[in-house]
Tab-separated table of C-alpha atoms in Angstrom:
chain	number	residue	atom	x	y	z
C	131	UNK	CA	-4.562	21.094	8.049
C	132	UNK	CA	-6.310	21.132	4.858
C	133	UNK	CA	-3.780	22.001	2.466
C	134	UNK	CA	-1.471	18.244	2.678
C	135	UNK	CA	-1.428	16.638	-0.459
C	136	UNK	CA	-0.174	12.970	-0.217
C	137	UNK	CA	1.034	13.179	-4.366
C	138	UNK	CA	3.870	15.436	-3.526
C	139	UNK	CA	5.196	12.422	-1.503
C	140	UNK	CA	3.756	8.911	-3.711
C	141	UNK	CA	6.080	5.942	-3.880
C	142	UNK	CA	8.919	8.156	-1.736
C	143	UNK	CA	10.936	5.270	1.091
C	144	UNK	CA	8.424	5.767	3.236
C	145	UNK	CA	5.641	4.832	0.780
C	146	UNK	CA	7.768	1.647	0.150
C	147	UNK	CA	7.674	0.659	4.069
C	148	UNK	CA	4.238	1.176	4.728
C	149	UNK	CA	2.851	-0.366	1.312
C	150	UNK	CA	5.121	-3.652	1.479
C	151	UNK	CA	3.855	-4.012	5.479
C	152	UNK	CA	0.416	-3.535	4.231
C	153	UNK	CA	0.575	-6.406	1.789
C	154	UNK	CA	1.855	-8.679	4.143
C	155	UNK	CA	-0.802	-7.697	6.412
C	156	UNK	CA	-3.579	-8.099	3.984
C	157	UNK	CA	-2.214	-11.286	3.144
C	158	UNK	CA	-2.216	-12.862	6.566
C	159	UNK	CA	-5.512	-11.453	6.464
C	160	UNK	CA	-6.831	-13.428	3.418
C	161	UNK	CA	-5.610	-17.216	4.529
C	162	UNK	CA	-8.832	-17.124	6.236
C	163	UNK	CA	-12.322	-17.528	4.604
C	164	UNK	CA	-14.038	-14.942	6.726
C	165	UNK	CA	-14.494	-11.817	5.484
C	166	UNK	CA	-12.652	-8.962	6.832
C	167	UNK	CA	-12.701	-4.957	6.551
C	168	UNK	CA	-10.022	-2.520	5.306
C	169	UNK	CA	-10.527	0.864	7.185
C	170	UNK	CA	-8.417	4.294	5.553
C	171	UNK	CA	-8.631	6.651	8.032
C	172	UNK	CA	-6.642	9.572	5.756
C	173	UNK	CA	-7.089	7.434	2.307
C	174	UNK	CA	-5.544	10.277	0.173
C	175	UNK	CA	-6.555	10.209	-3.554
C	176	UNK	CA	-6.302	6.747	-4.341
C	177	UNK	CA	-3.629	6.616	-6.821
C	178	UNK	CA	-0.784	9.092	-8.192
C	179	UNK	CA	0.745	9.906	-11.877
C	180	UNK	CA	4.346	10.475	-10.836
C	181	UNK	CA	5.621	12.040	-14.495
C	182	UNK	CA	3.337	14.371	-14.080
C	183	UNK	CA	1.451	17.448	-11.349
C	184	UNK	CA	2.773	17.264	-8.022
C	185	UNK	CA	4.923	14.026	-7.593
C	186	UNK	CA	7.383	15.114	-10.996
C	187	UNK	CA	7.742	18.135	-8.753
C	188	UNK	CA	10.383	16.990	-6.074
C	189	UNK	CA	10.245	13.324	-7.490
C	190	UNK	CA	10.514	11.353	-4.243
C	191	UNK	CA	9.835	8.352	-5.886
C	192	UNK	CA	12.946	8.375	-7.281
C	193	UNK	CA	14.741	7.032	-4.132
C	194	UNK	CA	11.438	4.982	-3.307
C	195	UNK	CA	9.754	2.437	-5.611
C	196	UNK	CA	12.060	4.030	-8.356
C	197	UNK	CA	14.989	1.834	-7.067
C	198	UNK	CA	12.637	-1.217	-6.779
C	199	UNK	CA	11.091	-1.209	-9.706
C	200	UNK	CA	13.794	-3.234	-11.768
C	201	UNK	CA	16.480	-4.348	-8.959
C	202	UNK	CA	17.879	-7.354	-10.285
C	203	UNK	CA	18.180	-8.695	-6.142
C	204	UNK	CA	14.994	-7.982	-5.120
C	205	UNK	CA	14.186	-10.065	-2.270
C	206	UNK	CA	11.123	-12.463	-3.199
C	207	UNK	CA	9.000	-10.805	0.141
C	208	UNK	CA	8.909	-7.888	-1.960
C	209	UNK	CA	7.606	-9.386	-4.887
C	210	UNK	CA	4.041	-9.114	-4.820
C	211	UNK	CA	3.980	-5.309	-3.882
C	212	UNK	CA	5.980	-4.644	-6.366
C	213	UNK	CA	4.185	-6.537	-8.501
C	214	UNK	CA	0.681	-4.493	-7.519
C	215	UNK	CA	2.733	-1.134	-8.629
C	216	UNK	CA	3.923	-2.666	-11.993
C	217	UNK	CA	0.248	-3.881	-12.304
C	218	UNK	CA	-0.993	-0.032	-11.749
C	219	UNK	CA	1.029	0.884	-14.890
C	220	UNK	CA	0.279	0.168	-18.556
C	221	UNK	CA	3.722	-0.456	-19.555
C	222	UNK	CA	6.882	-1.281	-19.252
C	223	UNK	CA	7.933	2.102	-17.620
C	224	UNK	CA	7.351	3.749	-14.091
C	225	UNK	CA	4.322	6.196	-14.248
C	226	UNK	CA	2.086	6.027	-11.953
C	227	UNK	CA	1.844	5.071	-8.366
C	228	UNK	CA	-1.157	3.524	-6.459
C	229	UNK	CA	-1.875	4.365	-2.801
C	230	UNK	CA	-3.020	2.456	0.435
C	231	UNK	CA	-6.609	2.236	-1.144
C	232	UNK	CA	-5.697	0.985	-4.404
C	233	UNK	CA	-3.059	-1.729	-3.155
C	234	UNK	CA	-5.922	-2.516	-0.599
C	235	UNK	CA	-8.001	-3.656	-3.450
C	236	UNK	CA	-5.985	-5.374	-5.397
C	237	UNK	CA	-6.088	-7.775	-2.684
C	238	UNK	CA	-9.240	-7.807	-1.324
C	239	UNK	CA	-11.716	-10.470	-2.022
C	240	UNK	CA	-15.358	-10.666	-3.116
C	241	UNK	CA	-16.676	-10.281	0.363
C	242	UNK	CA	-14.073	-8.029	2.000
C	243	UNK	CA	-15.120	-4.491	2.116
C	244	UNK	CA	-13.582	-1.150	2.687
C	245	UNK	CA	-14.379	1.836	4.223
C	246	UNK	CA	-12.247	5.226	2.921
C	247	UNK	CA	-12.281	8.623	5.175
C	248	UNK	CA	-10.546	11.954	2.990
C	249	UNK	CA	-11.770	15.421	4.332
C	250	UNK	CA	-9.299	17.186	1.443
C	251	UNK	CA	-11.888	17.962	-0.939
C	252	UNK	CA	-9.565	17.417	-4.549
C	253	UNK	CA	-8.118	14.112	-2.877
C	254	UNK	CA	-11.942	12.920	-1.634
C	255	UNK	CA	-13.133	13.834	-5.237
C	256	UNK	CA	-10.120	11.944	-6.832
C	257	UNK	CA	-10.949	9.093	-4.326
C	258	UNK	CA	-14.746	9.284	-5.000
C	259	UNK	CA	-13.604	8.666	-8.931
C	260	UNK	CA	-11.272	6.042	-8.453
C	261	UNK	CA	-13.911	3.998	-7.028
C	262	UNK	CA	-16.955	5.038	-8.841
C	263	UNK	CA	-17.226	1.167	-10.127
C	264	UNK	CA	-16.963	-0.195	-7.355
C	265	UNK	CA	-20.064	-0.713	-6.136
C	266	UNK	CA	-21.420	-1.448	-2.009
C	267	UNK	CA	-17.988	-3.053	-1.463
C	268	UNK	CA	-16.372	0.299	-0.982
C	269	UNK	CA	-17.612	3.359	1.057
C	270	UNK	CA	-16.019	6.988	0.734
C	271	UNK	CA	-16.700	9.821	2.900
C	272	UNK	CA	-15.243	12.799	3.183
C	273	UNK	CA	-15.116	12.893	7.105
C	274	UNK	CA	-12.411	13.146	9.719
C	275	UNK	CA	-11.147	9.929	10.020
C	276	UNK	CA	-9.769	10.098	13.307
C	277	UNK	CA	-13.282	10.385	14.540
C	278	UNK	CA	-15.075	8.406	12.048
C	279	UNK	CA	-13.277	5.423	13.034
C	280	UNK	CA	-15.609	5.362	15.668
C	281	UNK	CA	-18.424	4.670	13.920
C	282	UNK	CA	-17.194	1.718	12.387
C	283	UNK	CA	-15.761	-0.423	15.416
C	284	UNK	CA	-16.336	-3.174	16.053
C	285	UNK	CA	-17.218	-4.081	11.990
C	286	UNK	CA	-19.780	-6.610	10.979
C	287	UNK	CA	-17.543	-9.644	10.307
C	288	UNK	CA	-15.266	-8.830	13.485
C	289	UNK	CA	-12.194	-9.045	10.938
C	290	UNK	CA	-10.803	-5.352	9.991
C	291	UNK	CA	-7.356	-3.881	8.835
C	292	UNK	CA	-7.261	-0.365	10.119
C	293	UNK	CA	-4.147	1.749	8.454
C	294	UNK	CA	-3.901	4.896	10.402
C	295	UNK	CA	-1.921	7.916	8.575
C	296	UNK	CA	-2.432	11.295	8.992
C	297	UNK	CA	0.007	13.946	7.332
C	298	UNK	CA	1.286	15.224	11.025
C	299	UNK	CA	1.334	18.570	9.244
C	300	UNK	CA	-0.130	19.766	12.895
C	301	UNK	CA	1.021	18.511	16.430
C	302	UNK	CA	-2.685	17.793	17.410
C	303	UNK	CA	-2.035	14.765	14.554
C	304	UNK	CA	0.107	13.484	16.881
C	305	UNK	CA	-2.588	12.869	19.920
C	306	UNK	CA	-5.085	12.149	17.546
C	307	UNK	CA	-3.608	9.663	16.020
C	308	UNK	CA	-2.144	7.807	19.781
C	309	UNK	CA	-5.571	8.334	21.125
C	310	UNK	CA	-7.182	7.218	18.047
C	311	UNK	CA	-5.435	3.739	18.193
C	312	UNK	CA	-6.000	3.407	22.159
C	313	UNK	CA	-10.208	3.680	21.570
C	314	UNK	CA	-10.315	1.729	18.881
C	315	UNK	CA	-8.350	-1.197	20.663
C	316	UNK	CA	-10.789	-0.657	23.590
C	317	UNK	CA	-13.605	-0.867	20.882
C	318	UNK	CA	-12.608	-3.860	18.803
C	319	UNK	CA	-9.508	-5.387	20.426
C	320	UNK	CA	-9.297	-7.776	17.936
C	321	UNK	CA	-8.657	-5.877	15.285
C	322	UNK	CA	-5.303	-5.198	12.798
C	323	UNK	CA	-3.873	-1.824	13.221
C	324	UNK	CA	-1.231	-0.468	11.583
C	325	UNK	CA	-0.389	3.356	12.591
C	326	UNK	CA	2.424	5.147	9.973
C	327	UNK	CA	4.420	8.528	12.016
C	328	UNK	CA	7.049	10.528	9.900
C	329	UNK	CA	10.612	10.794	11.689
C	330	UNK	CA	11.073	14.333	12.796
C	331	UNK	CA	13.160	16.503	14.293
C	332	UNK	CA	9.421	17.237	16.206
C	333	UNK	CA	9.339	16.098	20.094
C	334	UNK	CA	5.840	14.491	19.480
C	335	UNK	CA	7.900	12.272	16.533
C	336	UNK	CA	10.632	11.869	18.997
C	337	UNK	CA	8.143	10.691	21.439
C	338	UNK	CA	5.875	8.756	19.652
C	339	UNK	CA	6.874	5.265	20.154
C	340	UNK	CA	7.241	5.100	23.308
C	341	UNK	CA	3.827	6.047	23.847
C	342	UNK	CA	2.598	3.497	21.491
C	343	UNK	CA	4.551	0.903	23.054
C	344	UNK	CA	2.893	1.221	26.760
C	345	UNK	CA	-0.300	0.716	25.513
C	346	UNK	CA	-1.793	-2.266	27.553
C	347	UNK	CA	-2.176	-4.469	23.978
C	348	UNK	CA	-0.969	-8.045	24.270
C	349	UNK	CA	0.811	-8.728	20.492
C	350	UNK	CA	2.788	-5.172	19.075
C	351	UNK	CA	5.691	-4.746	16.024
C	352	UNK	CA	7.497	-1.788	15.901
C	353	UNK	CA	10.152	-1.104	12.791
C	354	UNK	CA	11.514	1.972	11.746
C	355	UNK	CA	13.603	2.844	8.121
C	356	UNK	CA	15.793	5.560	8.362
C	357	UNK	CA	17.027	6.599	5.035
C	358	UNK	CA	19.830	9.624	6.214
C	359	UNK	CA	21.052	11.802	9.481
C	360	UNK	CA	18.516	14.225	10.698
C	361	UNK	CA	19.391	17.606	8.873
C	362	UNK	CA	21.340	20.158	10.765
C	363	UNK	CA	18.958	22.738	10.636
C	364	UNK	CA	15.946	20.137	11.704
C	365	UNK	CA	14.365	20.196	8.822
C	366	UNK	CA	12.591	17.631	6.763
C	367	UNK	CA	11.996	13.908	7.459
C	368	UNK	CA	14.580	11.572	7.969
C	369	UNK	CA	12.317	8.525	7.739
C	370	UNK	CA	9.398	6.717	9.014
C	371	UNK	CA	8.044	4.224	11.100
C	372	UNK	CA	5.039	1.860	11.800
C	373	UNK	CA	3.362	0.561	14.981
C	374	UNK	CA	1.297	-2.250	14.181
C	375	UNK	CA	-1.210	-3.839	16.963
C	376	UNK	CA	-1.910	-7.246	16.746
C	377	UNK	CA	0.672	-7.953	13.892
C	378	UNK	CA	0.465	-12.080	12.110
C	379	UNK	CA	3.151	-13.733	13.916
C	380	UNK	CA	5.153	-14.064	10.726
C	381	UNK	CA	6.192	-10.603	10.517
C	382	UNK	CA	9.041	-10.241	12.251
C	383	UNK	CA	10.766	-12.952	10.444
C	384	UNK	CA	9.737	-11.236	7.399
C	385	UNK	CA	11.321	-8.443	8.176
C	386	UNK	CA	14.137	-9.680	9.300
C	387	UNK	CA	15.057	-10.930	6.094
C	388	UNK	CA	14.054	-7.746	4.298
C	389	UNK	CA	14.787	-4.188	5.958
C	390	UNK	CA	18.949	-5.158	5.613
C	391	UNK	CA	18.466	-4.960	1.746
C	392	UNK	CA	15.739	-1.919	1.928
C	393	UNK	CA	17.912	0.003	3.975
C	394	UNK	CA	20.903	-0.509	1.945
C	395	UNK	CA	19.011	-0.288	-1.319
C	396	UNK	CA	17.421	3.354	-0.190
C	397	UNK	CA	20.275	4.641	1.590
C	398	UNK	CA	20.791	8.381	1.264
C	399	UNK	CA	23.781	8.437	3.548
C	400	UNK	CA	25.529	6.338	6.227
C	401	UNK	CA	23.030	7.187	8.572
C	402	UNK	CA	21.037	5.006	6.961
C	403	UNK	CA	19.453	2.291	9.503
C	404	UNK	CA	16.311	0.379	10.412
C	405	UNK	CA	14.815	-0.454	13.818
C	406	UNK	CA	12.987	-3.384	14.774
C	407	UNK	CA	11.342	-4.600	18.208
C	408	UNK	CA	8.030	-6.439	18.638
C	409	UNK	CA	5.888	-8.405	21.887
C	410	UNK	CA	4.393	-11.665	19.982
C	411	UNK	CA	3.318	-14.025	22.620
């Protein structure tokens, strides 16, 4: 449970997905005054080198934010996320990769605040340094997020962003995190949530989804970015998907216009694809 390291994995297709949805959430978030809370329940280590330790090791990025990075068609909706990862490196070249966390701040105002859970002790260290400067605005603890979520519902300000993503190296990850989601709606149901699942082979990936989608919440977006068939011999992810409760009612529109060119432009086969369904009243 302990031993998932998120670096292996930085700036990979599914990195892209969930890092362009949470700018667009954080976004919608900030055309209002009131302050709001970002909530990490897995945070990771807050940023990544990629030509170097354990993302130059399989190099993922280099069908992620690799192909991004200078696309001469890049759709203008993926501007400013791009923009935070070309902001995150000194130069001119692709070196280094920030996480949720990072991206998070970047966009964050003076009175927003965030709240980090990591239980991997290198990554919660790593995450402890990253934000050593930042003062009472950010909170780190190395705690089980799934539970410590708890703690922190309903927030203050009654505005929070909760991104929910466990590795699903174990199936209990799978519960945890659909159970997680359906207390802390019950808790604070006015809150953003955005939950992140790996496509499997796995039933509990299979079945995932569905799940999410019967849960008795009035506004839901679902998409999904496949990036190549499932492997014969089941192994490996095939892509990944978000559930997001309470999603701005721009999204879908955004995406719209979007996943066409992602899923072309990060296509590993012609099983390439994307998904998308949503309930917006």
């Amino acid at each position: 449970m302990l031993s998932y390291r998120h670096a292996f994995h930085a700036g990979n297709p599914a990195d892209v997905l969930k890092h362009f949805v949470l700018v667009e959430l954080l976004q919608h978030l900030n055309q209002k005054d009131k302050p709001y809370w970002y909530i990490d329940t897995h945070a990771g280590a807050g940023g990544y080198a990629l030509d170097s330790g354990f993302a130059a090791k399989n190099a993922e990025y280099a069908g992620g934010i690799a192909k991004l990075w200078s696309a001469p068609d890049l759709p203008p909706q993926l501007a400013t996320y791009v923009d935070l990862v070309r902001a995150f490196n000194s130069g001119a070249k692709l070196r280094a990769y920030p996480g949720s966390p990072m991206i998070a701040r970047a966009l964050l105002r003076d009175d927003d605040r965030m709240r980090l859970f990591e239980l991997h002790t290198a990554d919660n260290k790593l995450l402890n340094a990253a934000f050593a400067e930042a003062g009472r605005s950010v909170k780190v603890e190395k705690a089980d997020g799934f539970s410590g979520l708890r703690t922190l519902l309903p927030p203050p300000p009654r505005r929070a962003l909760v991104l929910i993503d466990p590795p699903y190296e174990i199936r209990e990850d799978y519960r945890l995190a659909f159970e997680t989601l359906r207390d802390a709606n019950t808790r604070f149901p006015g809150g953003t949530y955005c939950l992140w699942y790996p496509q499997l082979h796995r039933m509990e990936s299979r079945d995932l989804p569905a799940k999410l989608k019967r849960l008795p919440v009035p506004a839901w977006l679902h998409v999904t970015l496949t990036t190549r068939k499932p492997s014969p011999d089941g192994f490996g992810m095939h892509g990944s998907g978000l559930f997001i409760v309470n999603p701005p009612w721009t999204l879908p529109a955004t995406l719209k216009t979007v996943m066409p060119w992602l899923t072309r432009t990060l296509a590993l086969d012609d099983g390439a694809k994307f998904e998308l369904d949503f309930k917006i009243p």
